[in-house]
PDB file of C-alpha atoms and ligand atoms in Angstrom:
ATOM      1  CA  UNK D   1      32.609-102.957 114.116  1.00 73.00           C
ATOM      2  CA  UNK D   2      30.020-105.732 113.006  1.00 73.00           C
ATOM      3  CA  UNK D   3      29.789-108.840 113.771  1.00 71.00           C
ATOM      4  CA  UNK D   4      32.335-111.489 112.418  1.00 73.00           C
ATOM      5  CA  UNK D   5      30.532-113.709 109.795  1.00 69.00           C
ATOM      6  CA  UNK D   6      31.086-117.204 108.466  1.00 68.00           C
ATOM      7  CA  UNK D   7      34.298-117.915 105.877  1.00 66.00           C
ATOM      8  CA  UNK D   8      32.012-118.524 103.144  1.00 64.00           C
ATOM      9  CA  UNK D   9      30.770-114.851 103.574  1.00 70.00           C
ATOM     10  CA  UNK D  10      31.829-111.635 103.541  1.00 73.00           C
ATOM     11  CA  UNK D  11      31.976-109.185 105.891  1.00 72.00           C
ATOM     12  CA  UNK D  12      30.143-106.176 105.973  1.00 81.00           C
ATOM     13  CA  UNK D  13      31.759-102.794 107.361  1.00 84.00           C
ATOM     14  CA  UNK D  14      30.074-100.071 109.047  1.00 88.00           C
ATOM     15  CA  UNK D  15      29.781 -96.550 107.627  1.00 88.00           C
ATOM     16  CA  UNK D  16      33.077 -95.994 109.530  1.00 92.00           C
ATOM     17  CA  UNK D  17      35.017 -98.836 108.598  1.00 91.00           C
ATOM     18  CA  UNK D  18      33.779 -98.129 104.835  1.00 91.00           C
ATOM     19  CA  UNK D  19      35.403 -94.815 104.748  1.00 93.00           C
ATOM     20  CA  UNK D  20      38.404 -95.980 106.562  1.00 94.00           C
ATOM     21  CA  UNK D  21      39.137 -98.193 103.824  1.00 94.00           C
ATOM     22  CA  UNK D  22      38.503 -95.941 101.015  1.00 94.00           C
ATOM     23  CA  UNK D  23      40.796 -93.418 102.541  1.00 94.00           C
ATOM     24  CA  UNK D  24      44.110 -95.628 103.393  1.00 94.00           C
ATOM     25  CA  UNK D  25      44.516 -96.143 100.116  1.00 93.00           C
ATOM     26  CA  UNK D  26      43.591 -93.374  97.916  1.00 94.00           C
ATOM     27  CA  UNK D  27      45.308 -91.465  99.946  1.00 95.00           C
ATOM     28  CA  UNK D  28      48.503 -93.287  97.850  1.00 96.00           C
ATOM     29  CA  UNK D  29      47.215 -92.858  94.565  1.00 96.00           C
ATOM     30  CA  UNK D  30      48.719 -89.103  93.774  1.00 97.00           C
ATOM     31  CA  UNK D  31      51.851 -90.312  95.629  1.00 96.00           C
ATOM     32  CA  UNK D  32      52.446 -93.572  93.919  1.00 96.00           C
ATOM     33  CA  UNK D  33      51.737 -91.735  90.317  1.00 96.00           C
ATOM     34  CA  UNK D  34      54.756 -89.304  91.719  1.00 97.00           C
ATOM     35  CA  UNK D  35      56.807 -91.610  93.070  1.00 96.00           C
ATOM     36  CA  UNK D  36      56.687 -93.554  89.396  1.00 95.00           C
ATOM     37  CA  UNK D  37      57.071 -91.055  87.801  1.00 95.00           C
ATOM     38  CA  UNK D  38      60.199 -90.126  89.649  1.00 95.00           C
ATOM     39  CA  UNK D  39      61.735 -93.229  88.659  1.00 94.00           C
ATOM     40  CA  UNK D  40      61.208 -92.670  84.783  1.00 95.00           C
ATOM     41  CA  UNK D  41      62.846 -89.505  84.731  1.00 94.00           C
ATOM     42  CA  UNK D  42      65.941 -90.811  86.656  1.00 93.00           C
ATOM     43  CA  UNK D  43      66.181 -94.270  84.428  1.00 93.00           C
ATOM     44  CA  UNK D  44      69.045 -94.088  82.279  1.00 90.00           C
ATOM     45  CA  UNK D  45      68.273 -96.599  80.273  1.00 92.00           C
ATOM     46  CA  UNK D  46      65.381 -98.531  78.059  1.00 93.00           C
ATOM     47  CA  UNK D  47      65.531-101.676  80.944  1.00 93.00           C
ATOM     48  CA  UNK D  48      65.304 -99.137  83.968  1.00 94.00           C
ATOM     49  CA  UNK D  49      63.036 -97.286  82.209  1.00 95.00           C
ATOM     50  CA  UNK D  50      60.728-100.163  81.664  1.00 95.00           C
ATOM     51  CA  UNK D  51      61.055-101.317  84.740  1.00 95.00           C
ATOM     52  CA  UNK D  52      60.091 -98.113  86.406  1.00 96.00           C
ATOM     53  CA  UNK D  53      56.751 -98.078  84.102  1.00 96.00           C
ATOM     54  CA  UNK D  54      55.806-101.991  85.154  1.00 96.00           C
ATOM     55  CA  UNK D  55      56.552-100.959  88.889  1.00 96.00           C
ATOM     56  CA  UNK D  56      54.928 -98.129  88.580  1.00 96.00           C
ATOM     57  CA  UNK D  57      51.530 -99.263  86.676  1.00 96.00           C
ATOM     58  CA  UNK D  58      51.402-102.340  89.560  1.00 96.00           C
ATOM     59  CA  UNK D  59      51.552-100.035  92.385  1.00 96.00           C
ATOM     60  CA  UNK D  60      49.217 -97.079  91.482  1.00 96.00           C
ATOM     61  CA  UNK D  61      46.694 -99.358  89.852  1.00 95.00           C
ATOM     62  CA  UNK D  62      46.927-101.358  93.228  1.00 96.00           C
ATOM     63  CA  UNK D  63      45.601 -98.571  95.377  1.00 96.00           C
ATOM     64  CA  UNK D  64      43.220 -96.926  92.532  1.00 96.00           C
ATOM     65  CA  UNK D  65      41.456-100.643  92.193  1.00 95.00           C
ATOM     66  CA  UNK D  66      41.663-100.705  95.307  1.00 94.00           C
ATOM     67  CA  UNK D  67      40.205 -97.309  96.583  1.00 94.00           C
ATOM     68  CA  UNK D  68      37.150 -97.923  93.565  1.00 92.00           C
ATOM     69  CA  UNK D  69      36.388-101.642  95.304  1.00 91.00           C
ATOM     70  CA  UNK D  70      36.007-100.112  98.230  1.00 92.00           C
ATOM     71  CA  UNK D  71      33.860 -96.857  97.032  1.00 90.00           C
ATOM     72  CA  UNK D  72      31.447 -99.550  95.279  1.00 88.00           C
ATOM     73  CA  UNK D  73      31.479-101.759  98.493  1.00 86.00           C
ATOM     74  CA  UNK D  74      30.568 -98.735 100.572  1.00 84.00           C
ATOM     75  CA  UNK D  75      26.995 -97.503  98.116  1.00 80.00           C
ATOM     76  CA  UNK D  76      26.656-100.216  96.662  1.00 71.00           C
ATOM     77  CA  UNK D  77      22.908-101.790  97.777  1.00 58.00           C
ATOM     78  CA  UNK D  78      22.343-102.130  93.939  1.00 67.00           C
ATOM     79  CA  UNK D  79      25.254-102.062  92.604  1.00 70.00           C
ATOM     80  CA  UNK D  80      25.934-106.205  93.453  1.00 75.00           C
ATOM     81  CA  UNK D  81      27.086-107.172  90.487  1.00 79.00           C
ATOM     82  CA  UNK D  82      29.754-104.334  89.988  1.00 81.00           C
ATOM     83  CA  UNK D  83      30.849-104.391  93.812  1.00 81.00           C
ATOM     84  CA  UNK D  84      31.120-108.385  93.052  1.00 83.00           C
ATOM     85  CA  UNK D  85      33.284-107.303  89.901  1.00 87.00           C
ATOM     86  CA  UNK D  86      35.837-105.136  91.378  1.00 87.00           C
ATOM     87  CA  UNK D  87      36.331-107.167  94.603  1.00 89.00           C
ATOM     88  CA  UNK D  88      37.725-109.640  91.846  1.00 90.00           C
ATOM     89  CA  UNK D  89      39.717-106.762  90.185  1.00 92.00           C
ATOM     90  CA  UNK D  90      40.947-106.090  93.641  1.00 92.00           C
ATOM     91  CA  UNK D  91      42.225-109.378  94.630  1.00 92.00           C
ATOM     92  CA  UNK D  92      43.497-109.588  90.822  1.00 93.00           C
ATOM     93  CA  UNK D  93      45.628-106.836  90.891  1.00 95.00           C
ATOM     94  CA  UNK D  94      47.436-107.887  94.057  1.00 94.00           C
ATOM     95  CA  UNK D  95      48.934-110.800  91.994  1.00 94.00           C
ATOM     96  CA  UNK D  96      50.295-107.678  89.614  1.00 95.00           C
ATOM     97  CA  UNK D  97      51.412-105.673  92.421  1.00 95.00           C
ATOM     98  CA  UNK D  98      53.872-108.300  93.766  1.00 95.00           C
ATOM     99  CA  UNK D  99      54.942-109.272  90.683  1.00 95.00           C
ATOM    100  CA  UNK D 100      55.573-105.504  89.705  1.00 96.00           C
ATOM    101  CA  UNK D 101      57.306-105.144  93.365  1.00 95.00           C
ATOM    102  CA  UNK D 102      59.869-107.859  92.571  1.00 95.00           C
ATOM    103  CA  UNK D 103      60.149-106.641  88.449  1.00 95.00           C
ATOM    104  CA  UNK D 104      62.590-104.047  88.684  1.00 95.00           C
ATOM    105  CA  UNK D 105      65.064-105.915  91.148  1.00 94.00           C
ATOM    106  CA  UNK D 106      64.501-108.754  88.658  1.00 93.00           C
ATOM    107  CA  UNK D 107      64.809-106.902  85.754  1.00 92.00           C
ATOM    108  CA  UNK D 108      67.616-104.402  86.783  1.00 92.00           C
ATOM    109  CA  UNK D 109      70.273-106.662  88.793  1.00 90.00           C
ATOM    110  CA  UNK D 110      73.037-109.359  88.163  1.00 86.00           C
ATOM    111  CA  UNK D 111      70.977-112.802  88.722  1.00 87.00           C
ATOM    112  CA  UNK D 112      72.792-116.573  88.053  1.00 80.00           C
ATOM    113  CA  UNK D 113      71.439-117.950  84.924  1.00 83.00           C
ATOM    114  CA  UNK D 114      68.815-120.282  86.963  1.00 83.00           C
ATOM    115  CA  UNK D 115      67.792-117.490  89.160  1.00 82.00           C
ATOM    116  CA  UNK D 116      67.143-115.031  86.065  1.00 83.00           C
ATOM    117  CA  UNK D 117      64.230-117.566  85.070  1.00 89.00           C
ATOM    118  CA  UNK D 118      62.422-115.615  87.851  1.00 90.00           C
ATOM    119  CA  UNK D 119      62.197-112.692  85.281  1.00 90.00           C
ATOM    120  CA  UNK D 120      59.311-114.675  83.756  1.00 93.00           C
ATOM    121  CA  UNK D 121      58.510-116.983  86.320  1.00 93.00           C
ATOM    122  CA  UNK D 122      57.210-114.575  88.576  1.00 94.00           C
ATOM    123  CA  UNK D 123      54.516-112.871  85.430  1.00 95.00           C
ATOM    124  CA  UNK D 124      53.194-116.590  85.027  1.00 95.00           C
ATOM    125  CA  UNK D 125      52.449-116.703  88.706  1.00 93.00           C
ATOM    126  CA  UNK D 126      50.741-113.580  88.751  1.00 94.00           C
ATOM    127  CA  UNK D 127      48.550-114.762  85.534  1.00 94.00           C
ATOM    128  CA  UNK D 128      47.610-118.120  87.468  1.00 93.00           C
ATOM    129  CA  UNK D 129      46.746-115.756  90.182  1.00 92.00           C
ATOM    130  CA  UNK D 130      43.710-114.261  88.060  1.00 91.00           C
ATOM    131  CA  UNK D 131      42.798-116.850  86.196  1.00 92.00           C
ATOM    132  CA  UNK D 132      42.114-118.453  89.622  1.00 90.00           C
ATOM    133  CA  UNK D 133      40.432-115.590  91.038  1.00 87.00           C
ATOM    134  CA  UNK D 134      37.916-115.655  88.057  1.00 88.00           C
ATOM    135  CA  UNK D 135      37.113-119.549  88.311  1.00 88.00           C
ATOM    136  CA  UNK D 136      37.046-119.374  92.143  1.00 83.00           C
ATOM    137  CA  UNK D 137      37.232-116.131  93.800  1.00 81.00           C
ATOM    138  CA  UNK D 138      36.089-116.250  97.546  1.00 76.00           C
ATOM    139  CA  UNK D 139      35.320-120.117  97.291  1.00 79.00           C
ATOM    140  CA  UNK D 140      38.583-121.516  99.166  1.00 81.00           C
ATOM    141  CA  UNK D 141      39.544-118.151 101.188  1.00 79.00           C
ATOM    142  CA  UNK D 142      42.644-120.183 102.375  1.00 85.00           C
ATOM    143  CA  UNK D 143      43.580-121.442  98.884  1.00 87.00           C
ATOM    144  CA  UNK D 144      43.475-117.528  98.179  1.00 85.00           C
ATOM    145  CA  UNK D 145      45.668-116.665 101.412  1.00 85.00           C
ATOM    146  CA  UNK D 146      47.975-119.062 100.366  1.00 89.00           C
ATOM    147  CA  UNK D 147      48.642-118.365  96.856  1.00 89.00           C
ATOM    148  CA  UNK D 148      49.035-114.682  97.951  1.00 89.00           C
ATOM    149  CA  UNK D 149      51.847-115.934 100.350  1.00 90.00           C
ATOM    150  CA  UNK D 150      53.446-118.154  98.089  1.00 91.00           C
ATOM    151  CA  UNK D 151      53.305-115.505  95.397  1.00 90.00           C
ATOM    152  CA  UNK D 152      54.869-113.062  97.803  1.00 91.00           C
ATOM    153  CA  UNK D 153      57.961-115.464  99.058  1.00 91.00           C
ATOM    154  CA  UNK D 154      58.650-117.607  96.387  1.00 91.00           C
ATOM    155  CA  UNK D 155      60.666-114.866  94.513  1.00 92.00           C
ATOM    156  CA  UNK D 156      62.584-114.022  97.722  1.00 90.00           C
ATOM    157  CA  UNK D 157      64.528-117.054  97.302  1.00 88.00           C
ATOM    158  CA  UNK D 158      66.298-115.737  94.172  1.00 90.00           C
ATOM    159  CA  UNK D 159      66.275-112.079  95.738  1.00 89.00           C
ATOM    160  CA  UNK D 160      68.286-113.212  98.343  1.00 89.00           C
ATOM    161  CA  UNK D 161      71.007-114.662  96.271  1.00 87.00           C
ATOM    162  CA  UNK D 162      71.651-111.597  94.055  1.00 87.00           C
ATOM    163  CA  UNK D 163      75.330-110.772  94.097  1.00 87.00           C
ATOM    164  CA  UNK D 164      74.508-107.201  95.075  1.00 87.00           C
ATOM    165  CA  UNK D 165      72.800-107.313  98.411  1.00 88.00           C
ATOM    166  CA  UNK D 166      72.196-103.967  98.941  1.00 89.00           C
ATOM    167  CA  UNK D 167      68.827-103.177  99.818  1.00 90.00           C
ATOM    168  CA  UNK D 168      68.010-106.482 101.298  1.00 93.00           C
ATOM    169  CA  UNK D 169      67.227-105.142 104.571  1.00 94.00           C
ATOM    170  CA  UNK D 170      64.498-102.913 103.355  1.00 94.00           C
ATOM    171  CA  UNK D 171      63.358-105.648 101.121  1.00 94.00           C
ATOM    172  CA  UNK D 172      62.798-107.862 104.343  1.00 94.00           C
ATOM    173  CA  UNK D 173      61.822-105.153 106.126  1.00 96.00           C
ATOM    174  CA  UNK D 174      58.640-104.557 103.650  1.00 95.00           C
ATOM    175  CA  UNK D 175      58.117-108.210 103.442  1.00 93.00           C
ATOM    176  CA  UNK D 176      57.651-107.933 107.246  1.00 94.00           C
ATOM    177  CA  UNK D 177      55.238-105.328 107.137  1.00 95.00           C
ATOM    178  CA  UNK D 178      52.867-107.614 104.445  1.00 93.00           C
ATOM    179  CA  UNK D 179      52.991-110.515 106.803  1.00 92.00           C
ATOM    180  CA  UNK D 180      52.371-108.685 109.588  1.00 94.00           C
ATOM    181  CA  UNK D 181      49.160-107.135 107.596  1.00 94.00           C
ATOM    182  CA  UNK D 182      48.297-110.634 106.984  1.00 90.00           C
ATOM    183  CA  UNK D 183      47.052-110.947 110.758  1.00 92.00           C
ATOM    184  CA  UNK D 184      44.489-108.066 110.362  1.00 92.00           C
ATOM    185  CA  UNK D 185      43.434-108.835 106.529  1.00 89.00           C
ATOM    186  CA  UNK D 186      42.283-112.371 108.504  1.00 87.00           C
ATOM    187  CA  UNK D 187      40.480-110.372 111.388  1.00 86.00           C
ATOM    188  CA  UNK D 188      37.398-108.639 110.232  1.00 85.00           C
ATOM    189  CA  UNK D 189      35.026-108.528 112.810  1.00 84.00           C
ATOM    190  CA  UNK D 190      37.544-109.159 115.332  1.00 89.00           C
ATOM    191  CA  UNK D 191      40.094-106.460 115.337  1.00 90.00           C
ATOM    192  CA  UNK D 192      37.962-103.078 114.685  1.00 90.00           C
ATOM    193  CA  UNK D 193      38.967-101.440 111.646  1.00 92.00           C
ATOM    194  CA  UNK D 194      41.017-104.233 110.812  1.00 92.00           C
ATOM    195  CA  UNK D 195      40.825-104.299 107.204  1.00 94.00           C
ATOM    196  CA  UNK D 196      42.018-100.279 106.632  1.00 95.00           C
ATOM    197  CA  UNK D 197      45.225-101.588 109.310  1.00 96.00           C
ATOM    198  CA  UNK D 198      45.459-103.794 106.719  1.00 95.00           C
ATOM    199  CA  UNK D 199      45.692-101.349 104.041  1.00 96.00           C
ATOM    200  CA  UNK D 200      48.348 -99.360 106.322  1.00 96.00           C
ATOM    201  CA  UNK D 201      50.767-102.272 106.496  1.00 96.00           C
ATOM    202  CA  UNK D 202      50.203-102.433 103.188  1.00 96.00           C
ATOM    203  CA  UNK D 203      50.989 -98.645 102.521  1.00 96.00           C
ATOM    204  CA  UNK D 204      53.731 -99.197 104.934  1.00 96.00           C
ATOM    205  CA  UNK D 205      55.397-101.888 103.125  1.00 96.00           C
ATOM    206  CA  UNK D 206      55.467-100.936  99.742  1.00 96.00           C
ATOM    207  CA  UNK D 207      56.742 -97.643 100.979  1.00 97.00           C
ATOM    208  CA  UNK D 208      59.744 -99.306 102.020  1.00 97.00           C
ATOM    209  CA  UNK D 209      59.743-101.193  98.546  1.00 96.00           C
ATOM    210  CA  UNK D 210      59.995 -97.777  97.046  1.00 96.00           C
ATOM    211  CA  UNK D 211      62.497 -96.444  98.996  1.00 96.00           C
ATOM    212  CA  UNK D 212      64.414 -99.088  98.267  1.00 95.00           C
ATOM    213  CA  UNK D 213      63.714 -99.388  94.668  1.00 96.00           C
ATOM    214  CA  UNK D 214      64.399 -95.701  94.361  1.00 95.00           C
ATOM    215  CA  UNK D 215      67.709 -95.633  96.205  1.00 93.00           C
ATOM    216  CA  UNK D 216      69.717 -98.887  95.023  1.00 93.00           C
ATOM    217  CA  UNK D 217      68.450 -98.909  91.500  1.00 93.00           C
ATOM    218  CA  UNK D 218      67.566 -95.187  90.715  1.00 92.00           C
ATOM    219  CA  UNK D 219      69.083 -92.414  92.564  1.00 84.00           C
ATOM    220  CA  UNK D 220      72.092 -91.513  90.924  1.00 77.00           C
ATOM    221  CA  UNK D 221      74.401 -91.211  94.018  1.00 68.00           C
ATOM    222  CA  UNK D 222      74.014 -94.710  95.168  1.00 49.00           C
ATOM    223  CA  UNK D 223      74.009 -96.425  91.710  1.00 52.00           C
ATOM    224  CA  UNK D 224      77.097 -98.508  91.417  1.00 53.00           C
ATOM    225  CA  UNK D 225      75.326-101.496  90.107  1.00 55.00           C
ATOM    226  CA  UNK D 226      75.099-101.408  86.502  1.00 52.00           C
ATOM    227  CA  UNK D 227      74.278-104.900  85.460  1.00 52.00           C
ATOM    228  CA  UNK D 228      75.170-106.183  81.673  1.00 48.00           C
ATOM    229  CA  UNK D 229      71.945-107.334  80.332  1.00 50.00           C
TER     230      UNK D 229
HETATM  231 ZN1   ZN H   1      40.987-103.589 100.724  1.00 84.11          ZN
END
């Protein structure tokens, strides 16, 4: 582990830590690409379908960005510029990823008329996400940490309301595993390795997600919900 560096820096892994955090997440990609496509060939119709594809893009192309930041970060020494260029395509496509984690439980179950809002709501939050990353990225870290959370809970509050609660547990239960993350994405240079446990609670909590996307909105067996849309 290096040493921990200012906030208005950026840390710098060793070799180790480098390869660690390549390899927790493209580890994922092949799976999530599966795991999508999964979902389109059980969707039974054009809104499930849909949905799987907008899930599906958000997650893959979270761990692909992802695993090419941190490929660039690791040989970069001239590469500045493009390192510079996916770290903002990195934090940009986290916006996506929650917004695509929430889309298909959105998108595929009953909400009240207020709470369906969030359909949309939550795609305009994830576009002021990246417009802010490319006017300020890494200039208020805590402005970033906080849109991130905000991004992540806000939603919740009409999740939680759906008529059909099944598969709220393992909704929390992933939301536990990102805030939990949250301690070790803060802890570089503190916590060795912390940014790749970062990527595992990561891992770990949209593999939850999936689960429970696959099994209360998918899988045929346990798919009593059909919403009128
Ligand atoms: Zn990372």
């Amino acid at each position: 582990m290096n040493k921990r560096v200012p906030s208005n820096k950026r840390y710098q892994p060793t070799d180790y830590e480098h390869a660690a955090n390549c390899a927790t997440h493209a580890l994922w990609i092949i799976p999530s690409l599966l795991g999508s496509s999964l979902l389109h060939f059980q969707s039974e119709d054009q809104w499930e379908r849909v949905s799987a594809w907008v899930y599906g893009a958000g997650l893959s192309s979270l761990f692909t960005v992802s695993t090419l930041f941190h490929t660039v970060a690791w040989k970069k020494s001239h590469l500045r510029d493009v390192e510079q260029c996916f770290h903002m395509c990195d934090r940009m496509v986290i916006y996506f990823f929650i917004a695509a984690s929430y889309a298909p439980w959105l998108n595929l179950r009953e909400l009240g008329p207020w709470a369906s809002h969030m359909r949309w709501l939550v795609w305009v939050m994830a576009l002021s996400g990246t417009t802010y990353v490319f006017f300020f990225h890494e200039r208020y870290k805590i402005v970033e940490l906080i849109c991130y959370t905000v991004m992540g809970l806000f939603p919740a509050s009409v999740i939680l309301y759906m008529p059909e609660q099944a598969g709220l547990c393992e909704l929390l239960l992933g939301g536990t595993f990102y805030c939990l993350g949250m301690v070790f994405f803060k802890s570089d240079g503190i916590v060795p390795f912390a940014h790749a446990i970062w990527h595992l609670f990561v891992a770990l909590g949209a593999a939850v997600h999936y689960y429970a996307i696959w099994k209360y909105l998918y899988a045929p067996p346990a798919n009593p919900v059909r919403t009128s849309r």
